[in-house]
PDB file of C-alpha atoms and ligand atoms in Angstrom:
ATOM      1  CA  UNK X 116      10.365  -8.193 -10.232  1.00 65.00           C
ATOM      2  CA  UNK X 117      10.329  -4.495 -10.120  1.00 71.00           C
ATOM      3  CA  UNK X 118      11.756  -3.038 -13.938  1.00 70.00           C
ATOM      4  CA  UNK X 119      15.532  -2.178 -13.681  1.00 79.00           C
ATOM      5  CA  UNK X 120      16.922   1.601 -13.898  1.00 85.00           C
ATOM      6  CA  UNK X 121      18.438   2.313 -17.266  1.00 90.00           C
ATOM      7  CA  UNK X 122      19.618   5.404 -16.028  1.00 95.00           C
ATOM      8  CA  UNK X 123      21.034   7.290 -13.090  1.00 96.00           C
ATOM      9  CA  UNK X 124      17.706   9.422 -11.708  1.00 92.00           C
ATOM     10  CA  UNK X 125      20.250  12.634 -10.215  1.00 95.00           C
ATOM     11  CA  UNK X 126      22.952  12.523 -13.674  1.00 97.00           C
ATOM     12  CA  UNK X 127      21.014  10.748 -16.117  1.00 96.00           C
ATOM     13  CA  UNK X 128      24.043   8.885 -17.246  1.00 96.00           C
ATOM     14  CA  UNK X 129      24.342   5.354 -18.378  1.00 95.00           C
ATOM     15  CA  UNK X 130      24.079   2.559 -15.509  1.00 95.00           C
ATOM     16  CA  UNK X 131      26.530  -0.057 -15.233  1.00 94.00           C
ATOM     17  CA  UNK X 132      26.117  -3.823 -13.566  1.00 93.00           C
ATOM     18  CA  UNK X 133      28.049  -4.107 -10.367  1.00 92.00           C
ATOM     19  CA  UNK X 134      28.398  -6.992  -7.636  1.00 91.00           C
ATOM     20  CA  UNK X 135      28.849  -5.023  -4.449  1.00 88.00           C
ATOM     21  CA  UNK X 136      27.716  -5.488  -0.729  1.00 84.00           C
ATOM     22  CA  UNK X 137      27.172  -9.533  -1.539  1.00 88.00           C
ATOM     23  CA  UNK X 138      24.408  -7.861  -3.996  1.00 88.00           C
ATOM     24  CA  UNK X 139      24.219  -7.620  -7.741  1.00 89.00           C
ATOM     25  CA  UNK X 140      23.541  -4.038  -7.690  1.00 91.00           C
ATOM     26  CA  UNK X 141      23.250  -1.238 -10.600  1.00 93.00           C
ATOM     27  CA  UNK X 142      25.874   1.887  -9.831  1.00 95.00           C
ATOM     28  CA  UNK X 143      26.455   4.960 -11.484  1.00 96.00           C
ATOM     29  CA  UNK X 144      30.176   5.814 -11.481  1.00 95.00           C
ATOM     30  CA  UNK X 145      30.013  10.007 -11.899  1.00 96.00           C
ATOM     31  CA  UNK X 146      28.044   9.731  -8.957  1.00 97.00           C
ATOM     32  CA  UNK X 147      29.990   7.001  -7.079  1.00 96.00           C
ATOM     33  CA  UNK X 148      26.622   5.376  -5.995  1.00 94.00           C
ATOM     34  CA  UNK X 149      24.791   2.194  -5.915  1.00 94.00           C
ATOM     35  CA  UNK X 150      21.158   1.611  -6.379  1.00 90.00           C
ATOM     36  CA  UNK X 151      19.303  -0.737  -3.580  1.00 87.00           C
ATOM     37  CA  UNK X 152      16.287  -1.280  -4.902  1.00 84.00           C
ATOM     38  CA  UNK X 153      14.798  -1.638  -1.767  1.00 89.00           C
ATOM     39  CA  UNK X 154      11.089  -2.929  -1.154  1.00 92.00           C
ATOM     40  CA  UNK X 155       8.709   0.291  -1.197  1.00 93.00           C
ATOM     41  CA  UNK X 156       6.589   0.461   2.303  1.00 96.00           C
ATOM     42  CA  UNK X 157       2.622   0.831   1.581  1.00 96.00           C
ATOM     43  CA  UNK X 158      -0.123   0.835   4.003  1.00 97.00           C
ATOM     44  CA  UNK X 159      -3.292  -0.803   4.206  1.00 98.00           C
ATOM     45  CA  UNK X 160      -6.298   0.739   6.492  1.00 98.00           C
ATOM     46  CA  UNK X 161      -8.693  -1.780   8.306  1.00 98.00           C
ATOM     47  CA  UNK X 162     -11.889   0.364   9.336  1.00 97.00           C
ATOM     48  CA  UNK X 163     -14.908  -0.853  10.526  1.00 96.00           C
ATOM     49  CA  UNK X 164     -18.499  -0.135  11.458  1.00 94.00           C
ATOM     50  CA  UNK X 165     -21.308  -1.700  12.909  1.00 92.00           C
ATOM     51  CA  UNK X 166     -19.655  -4.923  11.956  1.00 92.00           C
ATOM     52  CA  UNK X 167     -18.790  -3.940   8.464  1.00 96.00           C
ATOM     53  CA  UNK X 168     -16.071  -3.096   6.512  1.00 97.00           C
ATOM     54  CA  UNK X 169     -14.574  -0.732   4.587  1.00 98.00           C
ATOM     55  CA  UNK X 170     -13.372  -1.115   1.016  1.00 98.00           C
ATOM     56  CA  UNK X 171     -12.545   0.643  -1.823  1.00 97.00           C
ATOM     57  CA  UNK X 172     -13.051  -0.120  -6.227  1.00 96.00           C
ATOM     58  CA  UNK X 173      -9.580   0.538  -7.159  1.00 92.00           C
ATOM     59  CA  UNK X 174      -9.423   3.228 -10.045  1.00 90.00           C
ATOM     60  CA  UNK X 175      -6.098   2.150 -11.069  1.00 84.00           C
ATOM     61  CA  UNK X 176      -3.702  -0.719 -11.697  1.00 82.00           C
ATOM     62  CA  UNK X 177      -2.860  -3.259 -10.457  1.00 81.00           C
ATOM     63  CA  UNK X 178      -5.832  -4.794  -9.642  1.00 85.00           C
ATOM     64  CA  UNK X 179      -7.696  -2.118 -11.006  1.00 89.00           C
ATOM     65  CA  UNK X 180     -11.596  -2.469 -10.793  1.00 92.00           C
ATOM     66  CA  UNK X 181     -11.018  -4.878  -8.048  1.00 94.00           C
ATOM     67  CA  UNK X 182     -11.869  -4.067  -4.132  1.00 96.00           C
ATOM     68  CA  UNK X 183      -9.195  -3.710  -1.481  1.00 96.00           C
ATOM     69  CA  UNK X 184      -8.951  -1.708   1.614  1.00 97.00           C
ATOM     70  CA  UNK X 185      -7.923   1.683   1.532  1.00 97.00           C
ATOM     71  CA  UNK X 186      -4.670   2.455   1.557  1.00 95.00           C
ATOM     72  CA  UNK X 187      -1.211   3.295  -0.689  1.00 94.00           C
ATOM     73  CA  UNK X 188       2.312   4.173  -0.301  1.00 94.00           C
ATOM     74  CA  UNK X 189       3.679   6.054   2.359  1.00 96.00           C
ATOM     75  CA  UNK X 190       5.398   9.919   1.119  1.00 96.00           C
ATOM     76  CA  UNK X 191       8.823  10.999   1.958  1.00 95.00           C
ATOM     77  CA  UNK X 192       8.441  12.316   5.815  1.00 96.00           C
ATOM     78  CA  UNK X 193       5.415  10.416   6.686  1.00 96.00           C
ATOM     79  CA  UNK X 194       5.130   7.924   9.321  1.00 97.00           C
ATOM     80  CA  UNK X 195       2.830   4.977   8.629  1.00 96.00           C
ATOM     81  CA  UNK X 196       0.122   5.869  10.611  1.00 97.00           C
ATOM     82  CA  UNK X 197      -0.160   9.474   8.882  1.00 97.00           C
ATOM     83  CA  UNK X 198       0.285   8.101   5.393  1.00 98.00           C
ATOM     84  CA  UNK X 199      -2.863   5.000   6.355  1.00 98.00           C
ATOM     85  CA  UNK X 200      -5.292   8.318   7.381  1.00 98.00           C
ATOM     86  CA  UNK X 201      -4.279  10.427   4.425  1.00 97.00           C
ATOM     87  CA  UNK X 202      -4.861   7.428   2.046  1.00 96.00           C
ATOM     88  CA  UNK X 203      -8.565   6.867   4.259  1.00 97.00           C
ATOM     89  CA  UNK X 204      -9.276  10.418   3.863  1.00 97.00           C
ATOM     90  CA  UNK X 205      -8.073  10.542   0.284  1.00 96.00           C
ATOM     91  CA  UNK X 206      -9.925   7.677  -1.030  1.00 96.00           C
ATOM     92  CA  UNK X 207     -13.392   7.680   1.196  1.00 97.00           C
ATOM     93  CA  UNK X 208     -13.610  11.546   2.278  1.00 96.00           C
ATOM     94  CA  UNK X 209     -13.243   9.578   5.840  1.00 97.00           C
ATOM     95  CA  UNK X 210     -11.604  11.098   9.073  1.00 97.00           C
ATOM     96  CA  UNK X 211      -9.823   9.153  11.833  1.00 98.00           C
ATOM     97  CA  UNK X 212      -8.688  10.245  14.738  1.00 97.00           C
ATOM     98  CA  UNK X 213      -5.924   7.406  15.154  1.00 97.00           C
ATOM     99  CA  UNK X 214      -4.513   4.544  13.702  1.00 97.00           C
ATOM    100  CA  UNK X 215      -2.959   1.645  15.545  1.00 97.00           C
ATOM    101  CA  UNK X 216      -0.495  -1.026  14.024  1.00 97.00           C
ATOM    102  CA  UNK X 217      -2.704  -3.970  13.052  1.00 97.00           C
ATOM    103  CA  UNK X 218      -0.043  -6.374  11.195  1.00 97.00           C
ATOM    104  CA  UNK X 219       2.520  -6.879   8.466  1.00 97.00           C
ATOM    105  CA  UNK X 220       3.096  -8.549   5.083  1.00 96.00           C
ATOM    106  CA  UNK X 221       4.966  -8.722   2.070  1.00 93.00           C
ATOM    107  CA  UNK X 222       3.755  -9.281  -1.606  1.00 87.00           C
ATOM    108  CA  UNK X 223       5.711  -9.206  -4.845  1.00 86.00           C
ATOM    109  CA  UNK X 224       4.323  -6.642  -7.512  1.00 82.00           C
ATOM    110  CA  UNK X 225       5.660  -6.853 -11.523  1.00 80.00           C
ATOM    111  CA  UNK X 226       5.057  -2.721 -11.248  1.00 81.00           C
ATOM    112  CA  UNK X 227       7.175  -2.090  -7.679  1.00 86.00           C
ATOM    113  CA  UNK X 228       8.978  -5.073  -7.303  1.00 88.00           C
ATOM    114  CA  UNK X 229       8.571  -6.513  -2.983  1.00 92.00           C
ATOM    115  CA  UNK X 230       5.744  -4.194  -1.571  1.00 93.00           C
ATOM    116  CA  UNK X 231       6.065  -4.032   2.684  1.00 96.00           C
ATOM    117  CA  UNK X 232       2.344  -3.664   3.411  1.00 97.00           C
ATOM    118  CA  UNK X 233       1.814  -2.565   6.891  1.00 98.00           C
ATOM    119  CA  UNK X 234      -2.022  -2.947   8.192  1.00 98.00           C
ATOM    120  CA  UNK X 235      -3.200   0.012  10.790  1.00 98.00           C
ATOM    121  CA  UNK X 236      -6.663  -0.314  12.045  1.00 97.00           C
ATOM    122  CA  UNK X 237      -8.437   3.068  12.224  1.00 97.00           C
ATOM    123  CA  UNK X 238     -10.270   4.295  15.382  1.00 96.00           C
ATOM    124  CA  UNK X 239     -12.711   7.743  15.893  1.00 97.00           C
ATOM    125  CA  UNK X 240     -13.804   7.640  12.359  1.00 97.00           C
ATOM    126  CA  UNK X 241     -15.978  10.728  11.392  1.00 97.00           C
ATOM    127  CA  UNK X 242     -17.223  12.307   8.159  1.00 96.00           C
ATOM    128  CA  UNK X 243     -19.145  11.592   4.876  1.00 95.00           C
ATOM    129  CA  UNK X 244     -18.553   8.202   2.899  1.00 96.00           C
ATOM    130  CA  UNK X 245     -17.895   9.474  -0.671  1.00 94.00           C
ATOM    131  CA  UNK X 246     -15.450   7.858  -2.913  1.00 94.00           C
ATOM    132  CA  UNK X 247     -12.487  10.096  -3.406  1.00 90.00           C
ATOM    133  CA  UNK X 248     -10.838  10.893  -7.139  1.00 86.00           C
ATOM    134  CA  UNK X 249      -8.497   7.376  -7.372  1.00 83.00           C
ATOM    135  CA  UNK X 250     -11.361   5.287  -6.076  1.00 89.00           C
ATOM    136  CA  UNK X 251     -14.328   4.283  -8.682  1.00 93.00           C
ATOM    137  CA  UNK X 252     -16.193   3.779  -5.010  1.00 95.00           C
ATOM    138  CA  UNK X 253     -16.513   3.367  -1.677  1.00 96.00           C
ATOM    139  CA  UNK X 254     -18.645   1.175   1.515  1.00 97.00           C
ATOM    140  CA  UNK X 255     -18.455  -0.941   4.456  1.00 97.00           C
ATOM    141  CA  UNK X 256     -19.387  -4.347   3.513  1.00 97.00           C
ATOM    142  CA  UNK X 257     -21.178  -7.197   5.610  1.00 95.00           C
ATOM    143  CA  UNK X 258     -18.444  -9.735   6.197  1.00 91.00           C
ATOM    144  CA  UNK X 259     -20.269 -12.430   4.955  1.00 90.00           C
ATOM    145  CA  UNK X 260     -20.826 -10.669   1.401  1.00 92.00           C
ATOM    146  CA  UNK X 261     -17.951  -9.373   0.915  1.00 94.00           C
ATOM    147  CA  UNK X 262     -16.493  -8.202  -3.292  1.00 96.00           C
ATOM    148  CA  UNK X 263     -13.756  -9.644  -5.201  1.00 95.00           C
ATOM    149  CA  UNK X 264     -10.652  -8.614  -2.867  1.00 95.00           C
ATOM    150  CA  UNK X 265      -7.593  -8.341  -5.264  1.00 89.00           C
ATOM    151  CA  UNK X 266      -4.687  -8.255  -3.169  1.00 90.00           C
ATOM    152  CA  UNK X 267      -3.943 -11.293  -0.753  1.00 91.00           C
ATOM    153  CA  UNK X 268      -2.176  -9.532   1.609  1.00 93.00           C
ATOM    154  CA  UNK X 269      -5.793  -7.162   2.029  1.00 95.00           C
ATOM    155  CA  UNK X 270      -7.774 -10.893   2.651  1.00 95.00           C
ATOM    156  CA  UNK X 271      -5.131 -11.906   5.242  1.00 96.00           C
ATOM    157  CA  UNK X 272      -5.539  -8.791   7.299  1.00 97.00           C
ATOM    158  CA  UNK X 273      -9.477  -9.178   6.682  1.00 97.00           C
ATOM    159  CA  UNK X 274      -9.505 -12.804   7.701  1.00 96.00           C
ATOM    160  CA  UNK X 275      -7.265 -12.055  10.987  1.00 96.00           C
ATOM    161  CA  UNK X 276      -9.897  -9.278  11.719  1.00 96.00           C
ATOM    162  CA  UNK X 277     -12.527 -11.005  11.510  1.00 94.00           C
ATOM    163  CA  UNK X 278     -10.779 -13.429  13.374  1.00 94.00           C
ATOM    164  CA  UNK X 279     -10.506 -11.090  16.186  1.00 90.00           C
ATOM    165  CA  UNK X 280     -14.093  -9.909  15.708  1.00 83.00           C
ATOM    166  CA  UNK X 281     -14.714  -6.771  13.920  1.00 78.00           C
ATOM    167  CA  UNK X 282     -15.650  -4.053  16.410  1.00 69.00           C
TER     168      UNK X 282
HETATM  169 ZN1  LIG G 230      24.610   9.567 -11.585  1.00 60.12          ZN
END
């Protein structure tokens, strides 16, 4: 479970405990508002090559020093697609021309709370492999060898892949 708000993030007021909308939901009362506490959307990027795939060392927690596909959370005005290529190109100085929705999941994280992973699989990749500044690195791995993958909504979307063949 995702740390409560102990304060209102536009007054900075007090919060107070209210059951509203069949929810038990924290509201500020200056404001008149309730807080969600929605699930936060993230996106995980399946690229491969010659039969390989891509993964990045995560630089940061959770799971940090672990492998997992690139990816993060999607930005205010982003669609999914845009946010998987900026978090490709962010992490592994890699290019793609388009992304196309691969599959879905859900996994529960002590730091955000429910976590809505959506899986794109990349397509026209170009450019130099380099690990970017919030990866520690960066390669396309033989399927058969493949790292310590911390998240298990990144093996699903592997094993489906594979699954599927990688091409
Ligand atoms: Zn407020």
């Amino acid at each position: 479970m995702k740390p409560k708000y102990k304060f209102c993030p536009h007054c900075g007021r007090p919060l107070t405990n209210d059951d509203a909308h069949g929810l038990k939901l924290q509201y500020c009362s200056p404001c008149k508002m309730h807080f969600f506490n929605n699930p936060a959307p993230g996106v995980a990027v399946l690229a491969v090559k010659d039969g390989r795939i891509l993964l990045v060392k995560r630089k940061l927690d959770p799971m940090k020093g672990t492998w997992a596909l690139p990816g993060g959370f999607m930005d205010q005005g982003e669609t999914i697609v845009r946010a998987g290529l900026r978090e490709l190109r962010e992490e592994t100085g890699l290019k793609a021309k388009k992304g196309v929705f691969f599959d879905i999941t859900t996994l529960e994280s002590t730091a955000f709370g429910t976590v809505l992973v959506i899986a794109i699989k990349a397509a026209g990749i170009t450019g130099k492999l380099k690990a970017g500044d919030d990866a520690l690195d960066a390669g396309y791995f033989d399927i058969k060898k493949l790292p310590f993958i911390g998240f298990i909504g990144h093996k699903k979307f592997i094993k489906k892949l594979v699954k599927q063949g990688l091409k």
